[in-house]
CSV table of C-alpha atoms in Angstrom, one decimal:
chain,number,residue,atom,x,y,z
A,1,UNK,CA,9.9,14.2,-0.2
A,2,UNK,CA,10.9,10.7,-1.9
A,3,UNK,CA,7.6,9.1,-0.8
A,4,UNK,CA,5.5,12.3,-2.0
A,5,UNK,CA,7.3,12.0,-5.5
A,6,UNK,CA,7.0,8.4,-5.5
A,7,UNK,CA,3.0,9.0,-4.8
A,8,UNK,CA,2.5,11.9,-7.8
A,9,UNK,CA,4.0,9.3,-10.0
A,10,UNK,CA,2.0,6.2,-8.5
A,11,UNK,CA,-1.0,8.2,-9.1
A,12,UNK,CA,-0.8,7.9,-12.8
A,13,UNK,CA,-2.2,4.4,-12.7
A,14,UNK,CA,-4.6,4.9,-10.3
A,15,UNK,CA,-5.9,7.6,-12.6
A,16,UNK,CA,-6.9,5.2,-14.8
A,17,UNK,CA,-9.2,3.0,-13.0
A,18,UNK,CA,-10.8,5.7,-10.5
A,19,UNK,CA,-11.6,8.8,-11.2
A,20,UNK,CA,-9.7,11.6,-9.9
A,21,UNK,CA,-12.5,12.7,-7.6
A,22,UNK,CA,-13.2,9.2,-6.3
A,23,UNK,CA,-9.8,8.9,-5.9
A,24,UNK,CA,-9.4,11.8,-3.7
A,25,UNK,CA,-12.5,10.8,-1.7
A,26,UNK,CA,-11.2,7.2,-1.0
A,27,UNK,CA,-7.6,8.5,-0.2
A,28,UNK,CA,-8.9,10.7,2.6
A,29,UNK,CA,-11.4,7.8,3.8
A,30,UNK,CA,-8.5,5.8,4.2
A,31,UNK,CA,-6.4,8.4,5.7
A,32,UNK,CA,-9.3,9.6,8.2
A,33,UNK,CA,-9.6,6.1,9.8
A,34,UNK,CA,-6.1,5.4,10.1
A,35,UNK,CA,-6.0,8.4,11.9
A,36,UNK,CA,-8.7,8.4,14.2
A,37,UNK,CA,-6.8,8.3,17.3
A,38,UNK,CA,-4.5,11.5,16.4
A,39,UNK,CA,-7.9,13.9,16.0
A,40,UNK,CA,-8.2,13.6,19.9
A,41,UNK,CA,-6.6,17.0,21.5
A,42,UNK,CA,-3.6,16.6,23.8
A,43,UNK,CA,-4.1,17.5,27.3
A,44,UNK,CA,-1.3,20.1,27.1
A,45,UNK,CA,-2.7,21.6,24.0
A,46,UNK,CA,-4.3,25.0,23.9
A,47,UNK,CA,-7.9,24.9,22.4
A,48,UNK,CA,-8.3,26.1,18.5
A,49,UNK,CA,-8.3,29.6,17.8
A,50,UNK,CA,-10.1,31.2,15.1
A,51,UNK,CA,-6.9,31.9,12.7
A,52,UNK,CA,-5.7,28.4,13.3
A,53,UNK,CA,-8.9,26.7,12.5
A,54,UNK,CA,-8.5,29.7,9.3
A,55,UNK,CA,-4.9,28.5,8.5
A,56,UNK,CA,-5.6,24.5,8.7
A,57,UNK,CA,-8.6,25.0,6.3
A,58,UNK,CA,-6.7,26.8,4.1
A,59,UNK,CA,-4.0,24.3,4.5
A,60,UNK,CA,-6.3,21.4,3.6
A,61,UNK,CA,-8.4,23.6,0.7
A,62,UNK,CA,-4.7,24.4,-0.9
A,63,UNK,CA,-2.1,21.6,0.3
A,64,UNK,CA,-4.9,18.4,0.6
A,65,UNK,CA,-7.8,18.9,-1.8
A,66,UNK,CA,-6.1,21.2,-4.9
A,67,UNK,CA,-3.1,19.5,-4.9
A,68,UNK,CA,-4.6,16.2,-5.3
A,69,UNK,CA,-7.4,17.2,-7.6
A,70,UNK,CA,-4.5,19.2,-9.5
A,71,UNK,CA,-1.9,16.7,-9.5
A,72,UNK,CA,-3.7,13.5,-10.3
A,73,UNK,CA,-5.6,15.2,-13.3
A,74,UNK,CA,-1.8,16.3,-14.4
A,75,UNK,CA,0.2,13.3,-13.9
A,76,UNK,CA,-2.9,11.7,-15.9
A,77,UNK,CA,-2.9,14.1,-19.2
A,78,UNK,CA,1.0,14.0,-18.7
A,79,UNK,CA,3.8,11.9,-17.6
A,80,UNK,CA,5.1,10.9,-14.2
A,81,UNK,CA,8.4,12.0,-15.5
A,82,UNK,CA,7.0,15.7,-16.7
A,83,UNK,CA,5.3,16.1,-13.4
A,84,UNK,CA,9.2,15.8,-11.4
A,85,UNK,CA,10.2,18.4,-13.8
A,86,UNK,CA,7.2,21.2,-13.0
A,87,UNK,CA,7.4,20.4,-9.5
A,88,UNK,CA,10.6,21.1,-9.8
A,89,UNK,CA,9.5,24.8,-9.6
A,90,UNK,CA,8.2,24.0,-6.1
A,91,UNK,CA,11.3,25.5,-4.1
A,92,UNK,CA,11.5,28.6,-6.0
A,93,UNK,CA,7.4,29.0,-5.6
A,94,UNK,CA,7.8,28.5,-1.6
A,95,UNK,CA,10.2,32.1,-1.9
A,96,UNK,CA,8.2,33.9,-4.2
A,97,UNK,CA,5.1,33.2,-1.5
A,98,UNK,CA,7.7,34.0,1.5
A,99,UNK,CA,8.7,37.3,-0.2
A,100,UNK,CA,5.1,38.5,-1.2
A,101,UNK,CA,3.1,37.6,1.8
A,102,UNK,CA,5.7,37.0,5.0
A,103,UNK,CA,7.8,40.1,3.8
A,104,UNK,CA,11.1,38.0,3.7
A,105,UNK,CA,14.2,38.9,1.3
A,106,UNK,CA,14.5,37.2,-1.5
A,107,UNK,CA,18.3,36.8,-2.9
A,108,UNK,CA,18.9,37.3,-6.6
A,109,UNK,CA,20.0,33.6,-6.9
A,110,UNK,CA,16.4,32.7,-6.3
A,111,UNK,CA,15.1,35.0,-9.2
A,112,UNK,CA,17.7,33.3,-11.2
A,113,UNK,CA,16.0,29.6,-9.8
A,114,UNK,CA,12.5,31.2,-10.8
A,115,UNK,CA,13.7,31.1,-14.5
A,116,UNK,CA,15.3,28.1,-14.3
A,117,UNK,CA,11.9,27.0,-13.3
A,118,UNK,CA,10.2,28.3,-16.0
A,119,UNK,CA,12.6,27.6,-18.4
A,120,UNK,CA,12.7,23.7,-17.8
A,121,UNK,CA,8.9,23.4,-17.7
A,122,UNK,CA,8.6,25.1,-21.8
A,123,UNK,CA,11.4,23.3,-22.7
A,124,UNK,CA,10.1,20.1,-21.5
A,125,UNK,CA,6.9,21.2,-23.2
A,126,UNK,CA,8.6,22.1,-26.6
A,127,UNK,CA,10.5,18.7,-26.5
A,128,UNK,CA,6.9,17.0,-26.1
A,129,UNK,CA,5.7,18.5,-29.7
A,130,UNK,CA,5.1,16.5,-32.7
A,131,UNK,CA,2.1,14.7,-31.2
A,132,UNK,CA,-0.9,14.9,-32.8
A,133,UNK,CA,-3.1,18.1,-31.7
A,134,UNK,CA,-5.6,16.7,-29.5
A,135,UNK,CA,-2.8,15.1,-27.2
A,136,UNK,CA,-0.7,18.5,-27.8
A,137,UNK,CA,-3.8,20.2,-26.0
A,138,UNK,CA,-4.6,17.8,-23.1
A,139,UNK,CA,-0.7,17.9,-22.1
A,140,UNK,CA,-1.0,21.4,-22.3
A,141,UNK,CA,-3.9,21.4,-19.9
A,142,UNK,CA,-1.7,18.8,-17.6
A,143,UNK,CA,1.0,20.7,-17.2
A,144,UNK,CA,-0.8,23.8,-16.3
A,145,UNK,CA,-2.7,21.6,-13.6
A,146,UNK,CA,0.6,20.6,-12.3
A,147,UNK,CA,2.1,24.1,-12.4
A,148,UNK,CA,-1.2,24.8,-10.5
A,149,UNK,CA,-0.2,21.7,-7.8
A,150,UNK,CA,3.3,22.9,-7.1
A,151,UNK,CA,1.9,26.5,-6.5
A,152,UNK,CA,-0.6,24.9,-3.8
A,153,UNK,CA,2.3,22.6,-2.5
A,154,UNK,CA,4.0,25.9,-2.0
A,155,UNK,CA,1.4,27.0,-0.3
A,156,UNK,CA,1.1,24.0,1.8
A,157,UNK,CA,5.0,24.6,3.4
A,158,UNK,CA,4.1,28.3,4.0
A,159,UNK,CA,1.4,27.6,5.8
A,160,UNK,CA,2.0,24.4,7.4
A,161,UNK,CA,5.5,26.0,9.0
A,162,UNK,CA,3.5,28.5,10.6
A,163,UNK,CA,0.9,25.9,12.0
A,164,UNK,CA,3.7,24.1,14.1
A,165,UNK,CA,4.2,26.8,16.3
A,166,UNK,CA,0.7,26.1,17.9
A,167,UNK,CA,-0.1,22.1,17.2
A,168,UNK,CA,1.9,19.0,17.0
A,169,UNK,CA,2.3,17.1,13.5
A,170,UNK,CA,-0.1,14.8,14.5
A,171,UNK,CA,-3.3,17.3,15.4
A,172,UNK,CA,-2.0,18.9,12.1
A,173,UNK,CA,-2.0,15.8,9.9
A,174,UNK,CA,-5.5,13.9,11.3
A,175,UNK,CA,-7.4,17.9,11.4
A,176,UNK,CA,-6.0,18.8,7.4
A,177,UNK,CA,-6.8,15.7,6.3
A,178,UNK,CA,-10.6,15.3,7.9
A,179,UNK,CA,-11.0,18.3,6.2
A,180,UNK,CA,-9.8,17.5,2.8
A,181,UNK,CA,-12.5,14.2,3.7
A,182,UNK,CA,-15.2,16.6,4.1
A,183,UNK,CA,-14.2,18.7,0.6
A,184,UNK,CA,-13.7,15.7,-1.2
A,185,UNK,CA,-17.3,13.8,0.0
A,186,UNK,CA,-19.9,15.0,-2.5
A,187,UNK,CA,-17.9,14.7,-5.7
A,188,UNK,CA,-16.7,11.3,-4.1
A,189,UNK,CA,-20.1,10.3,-3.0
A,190,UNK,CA,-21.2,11.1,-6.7
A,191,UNK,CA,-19.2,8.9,-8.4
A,192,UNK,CA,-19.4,6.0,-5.8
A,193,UNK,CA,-22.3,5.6,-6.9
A,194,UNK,CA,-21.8,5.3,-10.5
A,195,UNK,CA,-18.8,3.0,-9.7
A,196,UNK,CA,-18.2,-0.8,-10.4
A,197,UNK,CA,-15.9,-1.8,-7.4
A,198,UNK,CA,-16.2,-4.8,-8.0
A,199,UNK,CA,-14.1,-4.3,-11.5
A,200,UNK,CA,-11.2,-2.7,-9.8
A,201,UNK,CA,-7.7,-5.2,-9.6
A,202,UNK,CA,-6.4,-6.5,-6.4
A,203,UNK,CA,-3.3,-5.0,-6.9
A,204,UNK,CA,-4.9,-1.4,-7.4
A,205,UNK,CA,-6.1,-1.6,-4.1
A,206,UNK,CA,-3.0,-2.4,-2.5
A,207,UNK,CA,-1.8,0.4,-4.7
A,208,UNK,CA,-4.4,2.9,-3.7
A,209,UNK,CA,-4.0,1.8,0.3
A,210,UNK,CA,0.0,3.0,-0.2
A,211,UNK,CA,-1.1,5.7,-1.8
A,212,UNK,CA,-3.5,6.8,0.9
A,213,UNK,CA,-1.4,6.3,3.4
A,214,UNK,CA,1.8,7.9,2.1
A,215,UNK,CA,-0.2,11.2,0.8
A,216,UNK,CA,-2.2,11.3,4.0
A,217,UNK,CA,-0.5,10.2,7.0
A,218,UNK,CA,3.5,9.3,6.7
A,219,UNK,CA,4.3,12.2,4.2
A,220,UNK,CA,2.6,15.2,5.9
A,221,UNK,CA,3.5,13.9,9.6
A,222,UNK,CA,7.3,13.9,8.5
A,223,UNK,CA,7.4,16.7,7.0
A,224,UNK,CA,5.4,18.5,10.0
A,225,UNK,CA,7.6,16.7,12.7
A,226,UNK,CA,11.2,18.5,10.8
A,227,UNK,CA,9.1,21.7,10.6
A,228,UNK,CA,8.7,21.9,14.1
A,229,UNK,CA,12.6,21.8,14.4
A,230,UNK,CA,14.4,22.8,10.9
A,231,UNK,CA,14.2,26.3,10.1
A,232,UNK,CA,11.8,26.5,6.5
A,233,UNK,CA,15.1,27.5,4.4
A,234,UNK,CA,17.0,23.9,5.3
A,235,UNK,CA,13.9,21.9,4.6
A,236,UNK,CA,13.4,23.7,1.7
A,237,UNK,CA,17.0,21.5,0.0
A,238,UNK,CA,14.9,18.4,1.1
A,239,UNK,CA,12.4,19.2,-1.8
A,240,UNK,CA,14.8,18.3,-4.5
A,241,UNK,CA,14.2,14.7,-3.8
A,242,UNK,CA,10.1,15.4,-5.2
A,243,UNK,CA,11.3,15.5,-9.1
A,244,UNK,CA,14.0,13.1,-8.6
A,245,UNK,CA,12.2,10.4,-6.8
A,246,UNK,CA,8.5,11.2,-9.6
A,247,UNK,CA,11.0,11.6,-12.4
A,248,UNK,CA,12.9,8.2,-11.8
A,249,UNK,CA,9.6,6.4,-10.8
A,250,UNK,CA,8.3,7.2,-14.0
A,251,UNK,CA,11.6,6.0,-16.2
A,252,UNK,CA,12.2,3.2,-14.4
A,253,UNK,CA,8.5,1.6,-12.9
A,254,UNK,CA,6.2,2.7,-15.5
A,255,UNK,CA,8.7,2.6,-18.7
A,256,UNK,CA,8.6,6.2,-19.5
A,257,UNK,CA,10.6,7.2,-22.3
A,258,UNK,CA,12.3,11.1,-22.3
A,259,UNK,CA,13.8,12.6,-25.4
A,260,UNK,CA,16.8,14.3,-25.1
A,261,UNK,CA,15.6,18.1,-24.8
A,262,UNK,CA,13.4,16.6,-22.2
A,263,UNK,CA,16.5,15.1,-19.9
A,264,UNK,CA,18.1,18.9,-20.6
A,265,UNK,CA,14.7,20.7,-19.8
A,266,UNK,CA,14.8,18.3,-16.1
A,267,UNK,CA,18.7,19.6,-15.8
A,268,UNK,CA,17.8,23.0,-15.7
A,269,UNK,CA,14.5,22.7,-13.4
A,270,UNK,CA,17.4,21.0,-10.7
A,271,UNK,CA,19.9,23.5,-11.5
A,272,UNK,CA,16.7,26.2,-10.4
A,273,UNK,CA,16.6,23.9,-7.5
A,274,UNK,CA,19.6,24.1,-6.0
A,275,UNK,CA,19.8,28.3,-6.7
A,276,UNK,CA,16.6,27.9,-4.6
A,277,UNK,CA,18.0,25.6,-1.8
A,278,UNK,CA,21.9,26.2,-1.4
A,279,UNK,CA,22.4,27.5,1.9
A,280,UNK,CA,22.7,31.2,2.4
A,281,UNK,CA,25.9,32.9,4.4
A,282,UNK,CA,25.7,32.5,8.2
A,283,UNK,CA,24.7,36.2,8.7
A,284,UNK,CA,22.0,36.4,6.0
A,285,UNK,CA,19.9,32.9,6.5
A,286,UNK,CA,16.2,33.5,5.8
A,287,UNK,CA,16.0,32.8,9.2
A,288,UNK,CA,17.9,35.5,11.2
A,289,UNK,CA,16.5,38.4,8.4
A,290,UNK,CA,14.4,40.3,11.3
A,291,UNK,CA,10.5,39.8,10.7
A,292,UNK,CA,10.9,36.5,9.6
A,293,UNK,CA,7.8,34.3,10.2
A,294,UNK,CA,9.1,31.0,8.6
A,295,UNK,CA,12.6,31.4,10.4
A,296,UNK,CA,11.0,32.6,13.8
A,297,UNK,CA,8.0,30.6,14.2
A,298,UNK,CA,10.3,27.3,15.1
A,299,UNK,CA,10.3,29.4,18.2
A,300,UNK,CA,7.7,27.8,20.0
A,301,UNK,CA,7.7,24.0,18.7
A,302,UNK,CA,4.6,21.9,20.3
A,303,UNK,CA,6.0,19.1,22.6
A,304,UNK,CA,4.2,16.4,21.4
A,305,UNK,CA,5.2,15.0,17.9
């Protein structure tokens, strides 16, 4: 979670010399050859099924391509620092999903984190006016795109918990990401085209190579890999590191400035964070409620990382 914050906020620059698509399109280049190796099925691993091939599609389509197409346009109409605060609402997004489409209970605290949520992300919007119009509107647009990211990050953990009871993090990260290649190549291809390479800084390429490999390969294998073994309510505290870690890359690496209602809106989106992610009492963990797929599914963990 530090590194995919610290990525979301990176992003901002590289906004501003590719565009988003071709940004996209390279990331998953890069990713897909450094992962090459990890596309090859294990020996002990049961061929695809039909709703697994369903679920890492959907995966890729909500957690892969969306996110970045949402995010980067966001973060680039925005502020690193505004985009820690909506994600923010990631945790309390991940129970809303669990409660509507896995059936699990959902404790009044995490209502209470759902407005916390929401409340943080229009006051950090309130304590953004007094800019002229036109910038009023396009940070209006970016922070309904990055509301838009966190509810396909959410997404992303929902699915991707349910994914590790059938492949290791590796087979998940390499097959997510070749498709997020394959969504991403005609936009990509598009602009390619149209694009002087040649213009582009050294140090925006060393820049974009981090970037491809944190957002495609070391981010999505860790998180997989403590899937496979920490039940989806304990990783879910992990997620509090996101806004930190985009919020303080923003203040301190790219010399964002936030006004005071904006440092009270970020209070509140944590305070919604840890109503979201405090642990529950022994006997009522999302993970012993009966019919529990995020709790249950650890069940059957793959054996190779």
């Amino acid at each position: 979670m530090l590194l995919v914050g610290s990525y979301v906020a990176l992003s901002k620059p590289l906004a501003a010399v590719f565009p988003v698509f071709l940004l996209a399109w390279l990331r998953f280049g890069i990713g897909t050859l450094a992962m090459l190796g990890w596309l090859r099925k294990p020996p002990a691993e049961l061929p695809l099924t039909r709703p697994t091939r369903g679920l890492l599609f959907l995966q890729s389509l909500l957690g892969n391509f969306l996110f970045t197409i949402f995010m980067v346009y966001g973060v680039s109409l925005t502020s690193a620092s505004s985009a820690g605060v909506i994600m923010a609402s990631i945790p309390a997004c991940v129970a809303l999903m669990s409660w509507r489409f896995l059936g699990e209970q959902v404790p009044a605290r995490t209502w209470l984190a759902v407005a916390c949520a929401v409340a943080g992300i229009l006051l950090f919007a309130l304590g953004a006016t007094g800019s002229a119009p036109s910038a009023a509107g396009a940070a209006g647009l970016g922070y309904a795109l990055l509301v838009a990211a966190s509810i396909c990050e959410a997404a992303y953990s929902v699915i991707g918990k349910k994914l590790t009871a059938a492949l290791s993090a590796r087979r998940i990260t390499s097959l997510i990401n070749l498709w997020g290649f394959a969504l991403a190549t005609p936009a990509g291809l598009w602009w390619a085209w149209r694009f002087d390479f040649a213009a582009v800084p050294a140090g925006m390429w060393l820049l974009l190579l981090f970037y491809a490999l944190a957002a495609c390969i070391w981010t999505v294998w860790l998180w997989m890999t403590g899937l496979q073994v920490v039940p989806a309510a304990q990783g879910g505290v992990f997620t509090v590191l996101l806004p930190l870690s985009a919020a303080l890359v923003g203040v301190l690496v790219l010399d964002e400035r936030l006004t005071p209602w904006q440092w009270l809106a970020f209070g509140i989106a944590l305070a919604g964070v840890l109503l979201a992610t405090l642990p529950a009492s022994p006997g009522n963990t999302p993970g012993n409620t009966p019919g529990n797929t995020l709790g249950n599914s650890q069940a059957r963990p793959s054996k190779q990382p």
